[in-house]
CSV table of C-alpha atoms in Angstrom, one decimal:
chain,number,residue,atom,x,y,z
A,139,UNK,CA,90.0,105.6,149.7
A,140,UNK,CA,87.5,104.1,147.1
A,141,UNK,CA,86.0,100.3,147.2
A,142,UNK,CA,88.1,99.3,150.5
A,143,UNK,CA,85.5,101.8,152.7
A,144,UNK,CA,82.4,100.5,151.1
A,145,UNK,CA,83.6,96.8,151.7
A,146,UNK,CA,84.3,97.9,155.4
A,147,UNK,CA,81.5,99.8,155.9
A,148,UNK,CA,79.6,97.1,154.3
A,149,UNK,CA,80.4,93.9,156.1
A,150,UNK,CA,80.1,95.7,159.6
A,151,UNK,CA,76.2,96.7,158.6
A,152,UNK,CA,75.1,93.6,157.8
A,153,UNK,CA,76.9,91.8,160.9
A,154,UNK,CA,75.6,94.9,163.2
A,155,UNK,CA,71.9,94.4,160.9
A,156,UNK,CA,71.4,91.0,161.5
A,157,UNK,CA,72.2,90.8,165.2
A,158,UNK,CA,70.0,93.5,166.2
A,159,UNK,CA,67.2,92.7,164.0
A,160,UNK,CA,64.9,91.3,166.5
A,161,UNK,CA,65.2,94.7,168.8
A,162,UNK,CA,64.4,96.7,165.7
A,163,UNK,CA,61.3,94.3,165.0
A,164,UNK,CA,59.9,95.2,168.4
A,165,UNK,CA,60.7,98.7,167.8
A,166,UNK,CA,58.6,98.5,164.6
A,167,UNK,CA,55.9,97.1,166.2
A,168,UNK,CA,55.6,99.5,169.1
A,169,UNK,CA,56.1,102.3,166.7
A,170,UNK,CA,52.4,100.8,165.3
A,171,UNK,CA,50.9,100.5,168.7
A,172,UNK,CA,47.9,102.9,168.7
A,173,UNK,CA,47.8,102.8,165.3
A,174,UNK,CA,43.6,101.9,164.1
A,175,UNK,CA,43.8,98.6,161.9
A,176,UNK,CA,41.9,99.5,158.9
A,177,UNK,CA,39.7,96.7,157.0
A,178,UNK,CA,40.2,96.3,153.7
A,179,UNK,CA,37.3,96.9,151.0
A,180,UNK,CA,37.2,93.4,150.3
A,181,UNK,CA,36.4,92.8,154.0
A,182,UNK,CA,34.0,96.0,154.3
A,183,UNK,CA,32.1,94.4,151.3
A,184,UNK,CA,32.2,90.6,152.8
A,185,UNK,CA,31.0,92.0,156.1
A,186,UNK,CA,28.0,94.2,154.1
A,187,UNK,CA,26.6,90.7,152.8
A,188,UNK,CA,26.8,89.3,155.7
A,189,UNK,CA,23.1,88.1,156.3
A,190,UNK,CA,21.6,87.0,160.2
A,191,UNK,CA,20.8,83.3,160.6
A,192,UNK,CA,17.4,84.3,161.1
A,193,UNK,CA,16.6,87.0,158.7
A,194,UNK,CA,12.9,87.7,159.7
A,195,UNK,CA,12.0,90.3,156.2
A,196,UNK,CA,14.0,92.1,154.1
A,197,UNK,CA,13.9,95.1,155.5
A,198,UNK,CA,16.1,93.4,158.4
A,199,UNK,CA,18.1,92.1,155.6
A,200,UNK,CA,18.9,95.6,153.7
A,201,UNK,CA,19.8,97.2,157.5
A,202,UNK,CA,22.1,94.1,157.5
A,203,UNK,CA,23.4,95.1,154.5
A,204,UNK,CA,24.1,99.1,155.3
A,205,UNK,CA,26.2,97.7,158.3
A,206,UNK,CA,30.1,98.1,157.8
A,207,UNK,CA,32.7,96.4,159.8
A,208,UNK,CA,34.0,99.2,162.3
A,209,UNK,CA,37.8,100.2,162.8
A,210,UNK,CA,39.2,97.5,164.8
A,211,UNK,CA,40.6,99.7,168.1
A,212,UNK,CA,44.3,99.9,168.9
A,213,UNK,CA,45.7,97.4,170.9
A,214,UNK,CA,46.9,98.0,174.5
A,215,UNK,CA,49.9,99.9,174.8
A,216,UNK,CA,52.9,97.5,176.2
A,217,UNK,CA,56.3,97.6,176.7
A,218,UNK,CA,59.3,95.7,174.3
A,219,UNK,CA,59.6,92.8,176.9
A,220,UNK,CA,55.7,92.3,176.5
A,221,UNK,CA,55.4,93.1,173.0
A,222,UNK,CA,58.6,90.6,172.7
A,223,UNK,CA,56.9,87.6,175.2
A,224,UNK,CA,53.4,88.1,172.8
A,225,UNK,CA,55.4,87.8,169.5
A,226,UNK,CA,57.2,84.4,170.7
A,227,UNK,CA,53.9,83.3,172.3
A,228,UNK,CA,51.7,83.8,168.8
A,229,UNK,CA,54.1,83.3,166.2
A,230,UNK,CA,56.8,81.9,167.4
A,231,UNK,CA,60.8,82.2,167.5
A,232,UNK,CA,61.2,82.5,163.9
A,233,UNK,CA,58.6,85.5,164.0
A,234,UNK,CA,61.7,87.5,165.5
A,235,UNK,CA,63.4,87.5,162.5
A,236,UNK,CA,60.7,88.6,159.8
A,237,UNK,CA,61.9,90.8,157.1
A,238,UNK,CA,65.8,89.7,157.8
A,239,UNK,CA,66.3,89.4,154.2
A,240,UNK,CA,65.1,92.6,153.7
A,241,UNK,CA,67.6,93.9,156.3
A,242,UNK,CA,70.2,92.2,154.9
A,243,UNK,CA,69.5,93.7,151.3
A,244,UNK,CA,69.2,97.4,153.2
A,245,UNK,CA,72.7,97.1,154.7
A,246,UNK,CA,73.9,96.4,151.6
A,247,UNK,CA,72.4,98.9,149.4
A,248,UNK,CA,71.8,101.5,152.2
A,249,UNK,CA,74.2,101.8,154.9
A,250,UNK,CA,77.4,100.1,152.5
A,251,UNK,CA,76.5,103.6,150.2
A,252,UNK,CA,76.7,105.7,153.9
A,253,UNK,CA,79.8,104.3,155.1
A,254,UNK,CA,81.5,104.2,151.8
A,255,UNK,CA,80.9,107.9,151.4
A,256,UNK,CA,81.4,108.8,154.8
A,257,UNK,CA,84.5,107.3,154.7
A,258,UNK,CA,85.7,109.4,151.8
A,259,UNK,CA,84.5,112.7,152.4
A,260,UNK,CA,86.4,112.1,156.0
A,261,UNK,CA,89.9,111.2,154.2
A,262,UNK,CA,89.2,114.4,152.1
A,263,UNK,CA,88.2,116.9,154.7
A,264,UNK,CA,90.6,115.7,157.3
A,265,UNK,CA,92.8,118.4,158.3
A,266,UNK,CA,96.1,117.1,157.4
A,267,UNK,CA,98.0,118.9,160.2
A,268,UNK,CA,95.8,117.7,163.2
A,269,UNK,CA,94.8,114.5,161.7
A,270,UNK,CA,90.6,115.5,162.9
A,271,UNK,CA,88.0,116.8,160.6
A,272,UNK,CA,85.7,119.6,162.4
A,273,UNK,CA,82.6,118.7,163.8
A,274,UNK,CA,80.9,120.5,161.2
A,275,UNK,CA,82.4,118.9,158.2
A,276,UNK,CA,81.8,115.7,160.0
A,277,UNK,CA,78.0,116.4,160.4
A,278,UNK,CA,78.2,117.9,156.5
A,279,UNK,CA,79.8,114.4,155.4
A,280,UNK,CA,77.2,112.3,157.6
A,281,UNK,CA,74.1,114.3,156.2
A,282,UNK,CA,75.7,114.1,152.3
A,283,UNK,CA,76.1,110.1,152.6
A,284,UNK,CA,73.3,109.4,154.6
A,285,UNK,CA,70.7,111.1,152.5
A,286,UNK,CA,72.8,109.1,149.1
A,287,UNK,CA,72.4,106.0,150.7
A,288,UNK,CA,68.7,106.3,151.9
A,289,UNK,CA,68.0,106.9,148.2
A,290,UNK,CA,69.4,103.8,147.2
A,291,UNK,CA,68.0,101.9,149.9
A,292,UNK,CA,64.6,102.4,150.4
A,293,UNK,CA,62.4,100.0,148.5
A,294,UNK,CA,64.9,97.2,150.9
A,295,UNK,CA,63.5,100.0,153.9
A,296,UNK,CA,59.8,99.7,152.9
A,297,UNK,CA,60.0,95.9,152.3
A,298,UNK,CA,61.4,95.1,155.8
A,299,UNK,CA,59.1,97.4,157.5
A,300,UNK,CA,56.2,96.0,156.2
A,301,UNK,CA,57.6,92.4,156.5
A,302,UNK,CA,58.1,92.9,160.1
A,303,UNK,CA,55.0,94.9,160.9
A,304,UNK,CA,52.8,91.8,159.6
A,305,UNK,CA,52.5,89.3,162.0
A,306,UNK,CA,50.3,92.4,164.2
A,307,UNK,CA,47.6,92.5,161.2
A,308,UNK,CA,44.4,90.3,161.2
A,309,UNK,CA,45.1,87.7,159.1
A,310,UNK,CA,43.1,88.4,156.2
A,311,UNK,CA,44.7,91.6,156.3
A,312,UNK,CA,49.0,89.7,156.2
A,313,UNK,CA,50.5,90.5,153.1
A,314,UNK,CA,52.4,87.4,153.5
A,315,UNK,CA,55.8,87.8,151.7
A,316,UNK,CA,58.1,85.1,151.4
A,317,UNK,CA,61.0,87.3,151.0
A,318,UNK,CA,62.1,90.5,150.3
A,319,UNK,CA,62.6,89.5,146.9
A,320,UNK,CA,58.4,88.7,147.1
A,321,UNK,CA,57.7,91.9,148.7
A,322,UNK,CA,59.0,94.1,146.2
A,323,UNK,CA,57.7,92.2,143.1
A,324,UNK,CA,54.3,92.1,144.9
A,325,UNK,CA,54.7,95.7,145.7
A,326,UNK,CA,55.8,96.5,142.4
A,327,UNK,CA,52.8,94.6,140.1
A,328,UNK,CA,50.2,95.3,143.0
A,329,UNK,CA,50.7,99.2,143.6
A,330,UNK,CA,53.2,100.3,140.8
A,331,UNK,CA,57.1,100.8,141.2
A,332,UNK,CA,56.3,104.1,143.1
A,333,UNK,CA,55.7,102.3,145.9
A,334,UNK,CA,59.0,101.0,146.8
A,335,UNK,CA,59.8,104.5,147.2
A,336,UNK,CA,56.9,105.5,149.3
A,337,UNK,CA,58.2,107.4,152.4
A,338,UNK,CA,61.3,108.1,150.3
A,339,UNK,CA,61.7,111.4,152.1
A,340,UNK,CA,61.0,110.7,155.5
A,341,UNK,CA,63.8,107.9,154.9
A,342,UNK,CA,66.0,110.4,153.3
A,343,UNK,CA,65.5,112.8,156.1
A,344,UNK,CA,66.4,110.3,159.3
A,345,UNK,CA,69.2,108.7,157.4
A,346,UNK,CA,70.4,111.8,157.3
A,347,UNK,CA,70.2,112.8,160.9
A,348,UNK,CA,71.3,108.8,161.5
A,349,UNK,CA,74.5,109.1,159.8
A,350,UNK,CA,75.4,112.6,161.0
A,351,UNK,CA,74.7,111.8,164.6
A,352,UNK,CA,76.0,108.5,164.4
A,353,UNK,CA,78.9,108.5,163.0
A,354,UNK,CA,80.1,112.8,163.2
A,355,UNK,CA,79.3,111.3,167.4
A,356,UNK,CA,81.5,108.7,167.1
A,357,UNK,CA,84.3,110.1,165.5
A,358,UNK,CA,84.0,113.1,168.2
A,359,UNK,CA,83.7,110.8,171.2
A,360,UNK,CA,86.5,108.2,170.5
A,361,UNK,CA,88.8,111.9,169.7
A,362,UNK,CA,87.6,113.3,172.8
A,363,UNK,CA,88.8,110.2,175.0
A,364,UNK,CA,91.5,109.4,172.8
A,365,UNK,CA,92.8,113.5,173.3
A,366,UNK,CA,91.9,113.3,177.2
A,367,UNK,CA,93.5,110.3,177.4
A,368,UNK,CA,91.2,108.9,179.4
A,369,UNK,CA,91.4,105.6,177.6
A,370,UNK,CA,94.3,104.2,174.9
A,371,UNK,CA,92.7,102.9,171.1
A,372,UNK,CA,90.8,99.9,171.8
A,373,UNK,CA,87.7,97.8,172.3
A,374,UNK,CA,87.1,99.8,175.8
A,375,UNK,CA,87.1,103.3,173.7
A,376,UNK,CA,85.2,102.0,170.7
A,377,UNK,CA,82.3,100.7,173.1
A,378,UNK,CA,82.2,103.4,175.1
A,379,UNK,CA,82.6,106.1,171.2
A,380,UNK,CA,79.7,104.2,169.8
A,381,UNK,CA,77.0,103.4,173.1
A,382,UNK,CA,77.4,107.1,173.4
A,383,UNK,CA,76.8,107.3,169.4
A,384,UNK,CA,74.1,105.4,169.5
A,385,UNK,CA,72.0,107.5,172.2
A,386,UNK,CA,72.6,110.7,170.4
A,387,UNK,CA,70.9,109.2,167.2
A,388,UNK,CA,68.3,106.9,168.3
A,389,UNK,CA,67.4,110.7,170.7
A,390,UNK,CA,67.5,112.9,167.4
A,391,UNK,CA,66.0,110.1,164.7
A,392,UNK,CA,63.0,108.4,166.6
A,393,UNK,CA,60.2,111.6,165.9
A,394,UNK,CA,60.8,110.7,162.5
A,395,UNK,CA,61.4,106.7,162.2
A,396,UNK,CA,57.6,106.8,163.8
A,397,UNK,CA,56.2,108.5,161.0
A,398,UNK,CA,58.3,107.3,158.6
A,399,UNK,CA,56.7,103.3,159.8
A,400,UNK,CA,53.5,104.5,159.7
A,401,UNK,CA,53.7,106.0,156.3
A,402,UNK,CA,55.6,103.4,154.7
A,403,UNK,CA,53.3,100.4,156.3
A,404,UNK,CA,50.0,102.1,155.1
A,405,UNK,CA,47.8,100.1,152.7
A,406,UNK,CA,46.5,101.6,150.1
A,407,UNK,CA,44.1,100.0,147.5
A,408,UNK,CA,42.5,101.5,144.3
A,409,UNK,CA,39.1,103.4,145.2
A,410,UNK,CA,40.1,104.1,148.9
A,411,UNK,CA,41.8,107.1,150.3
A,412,UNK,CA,45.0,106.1,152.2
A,413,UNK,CA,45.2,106.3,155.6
A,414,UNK,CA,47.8,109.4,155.3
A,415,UNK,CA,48.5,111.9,152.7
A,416,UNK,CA,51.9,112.3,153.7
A,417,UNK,CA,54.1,113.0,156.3
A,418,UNK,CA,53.0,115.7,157.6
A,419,UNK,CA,49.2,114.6,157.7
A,420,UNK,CA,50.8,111.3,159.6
A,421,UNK,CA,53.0,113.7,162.0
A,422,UNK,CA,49.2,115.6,162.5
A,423,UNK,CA,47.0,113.2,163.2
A,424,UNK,CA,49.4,110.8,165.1
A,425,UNK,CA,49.6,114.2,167.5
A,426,UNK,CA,46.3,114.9,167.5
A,427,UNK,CA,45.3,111.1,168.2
A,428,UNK,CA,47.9,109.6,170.5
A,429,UNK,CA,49.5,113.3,171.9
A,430,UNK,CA,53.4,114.7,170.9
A,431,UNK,CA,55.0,111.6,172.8
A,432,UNK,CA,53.8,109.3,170.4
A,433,UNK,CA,56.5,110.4,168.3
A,434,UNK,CA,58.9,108.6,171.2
A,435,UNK,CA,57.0,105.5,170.8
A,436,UNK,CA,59.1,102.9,170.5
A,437,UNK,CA,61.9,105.0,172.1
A,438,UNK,CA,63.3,102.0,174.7
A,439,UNK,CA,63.3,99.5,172.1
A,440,UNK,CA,64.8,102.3,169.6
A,441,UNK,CA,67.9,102.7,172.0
A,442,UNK,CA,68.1,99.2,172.9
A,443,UNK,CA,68.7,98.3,169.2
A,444,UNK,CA,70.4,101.2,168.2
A,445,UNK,CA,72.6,101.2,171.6
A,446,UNK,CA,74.1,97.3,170.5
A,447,UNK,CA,73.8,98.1,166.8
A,448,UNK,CA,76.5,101.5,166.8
A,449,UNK,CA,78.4,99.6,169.4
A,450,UNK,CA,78.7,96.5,167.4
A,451,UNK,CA,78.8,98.4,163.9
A,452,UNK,CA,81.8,100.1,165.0
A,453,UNK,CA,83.4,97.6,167.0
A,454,UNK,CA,83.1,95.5,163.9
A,455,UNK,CA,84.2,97.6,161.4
A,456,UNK,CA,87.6,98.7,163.2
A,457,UNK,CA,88.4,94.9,163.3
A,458,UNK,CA,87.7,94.6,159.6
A,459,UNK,CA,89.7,97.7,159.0
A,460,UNK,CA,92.6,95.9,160.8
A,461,UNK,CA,92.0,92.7,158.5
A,462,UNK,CA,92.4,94.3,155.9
A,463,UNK,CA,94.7,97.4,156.6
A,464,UNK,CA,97.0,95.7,154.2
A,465,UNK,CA,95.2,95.4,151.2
């Protein structure tokens, strides 16, 4: 108990983190898709001057002028191969792997806080007869560390969702960060130290329903087959534990990892109103303009990362535990 599950918990997030970030990147990016690109002011006021090669008086000129650049329309909706091929085809391989330092720095501060307290909450609730802790002090402990360790991650959160979400903006529009490092000084000079936690609730509120239906699922499932004896402890019965895991919170977290995308990729400047007022204004007009589904956007990709992520999250971290059992 103590710094040994943090280490564990931590070294198995970033491995499972890294590996899946690509997935996730597509999931982001679907997750947009329907989604108006705003112009900025700076373009809407570039696009006002803009004068015709042949201004014939200046009453042509001053309509000119009174013209604003429109809402560019939503893309096509496609699916995560297509969205994939398009993201290889215009920015290339390394495209895949926007925002990875960002990840990197959310496993660490995010999902190392998660496991470390889920792990301790489990060695104290445990019955001590049976060996299991009940389902519902499992869920308890997964919504109590999740919600902690969304807290302490989420300016890494907003960072790599807007890192990976900017290769789909115009490019006068990219934000451009070099880093995560970048995106948060940027954040922090450009739109005050608020901002880092913008969404903070919405993240708060999935990583909660994350952590208690991924790992409370896990722990069930590999004691369900483990009681059944339908398979012995191994690789076979953590793959199968955490697959299973992985459904039941990529099903029970995607309504709210939409609008928590959206919200947290919004640009806001001084002078304008932002595109949302907050979550529940997102939740409202992403229903009214896209339909209730397009809170499952993103839903293939969503199980496709989160699928490989649980399985090799908790694949990973019971070889880690058996490294270092000893210590």
């Amino acid at each position: 108990m103590g710094a040994k599950g943090f280490v564990e918990g931590g070294i198995a997030s970033i491995i499972a983190g890294c590996s899946t970030h690509p997935l996730d990147l597509i999931k982001v990016r679907m997750q947009l898709q329907g989604k108006s690109i705003v112009p900025t002011a700076t373009s809407q006021i570039q696009a006002a001057h803009l004068r015709p090669a042949f201004a014939m008086n200046a009453s042509s000129a001053a309509a000119t002028t009174a013209v604003h650049a429109p809402l560019l329309p939503p893309a096509a909706r496609v699916g995560p191969i297509s969205v994939g091929i398009k993201i290889f085809q215009t920015e290339g391989i390394p495209a895949l792997f926007s925002g990875v330092s960002a990840t990197v720095l959310r496993q660490t501060l995010y999902s190392t806080t998660r496991m470390g307290l889920y792990d301790i909450l489990k060695q104290k609730w445990t019955d001590p007869n049976s060996g299991n802790m009940p389902l519902l002090r499992k869920i308890s402990a997964g919504l109590i560390a999740g919600g902690i360790g969304a807290a302490v991650g989420n300016p890494a959160d907003v960072a790599m969702v807007r890192m990976q979400a900017d290769g789909r903006l115009p490019l006068a529009q990219r934000r451009n960060y070099k880093s995560v490092v970048d995106a948060i000084t940027q954040m922090t000079k450009q739109e005050g130290i608020t901002s880092l936690w913008r969404g903070s609730s919405l993240t708060v509120n999935r990583a909660m329903i994350v952590t208690a239906s991924q790992l409370a699922s896990y722990n069930q499932f590999k004691e369900l087959i483990l009681e059944k004896g339908i398979m012995k402890d191994g690789l076979g019965t953590h793959i199968t534990a955490s697959f299973s895991a992985g459904f039941v919170a990529a099903v029970a977290s995607n309504p709210i990892d939409v609008i928590k995308t959206r919200v947290m990729n919004m640009r806001v400047e001084p002078g304008v109103a932002p595109p949302y007022t907050g979550a529940l204004d997102c939740a409202v007009k992403t229903i009214k303009a896209e339909g209730p589904m397009a809170l499952y956007k993103g839903f293939i990709p969503t199980i496709s990362r989160q699928g490989p992520f649980t399985v090799v999250l908790f694949v990973t971290l019971e070889q880690v535990r058996k490294i270092l059992k000893d210590f």
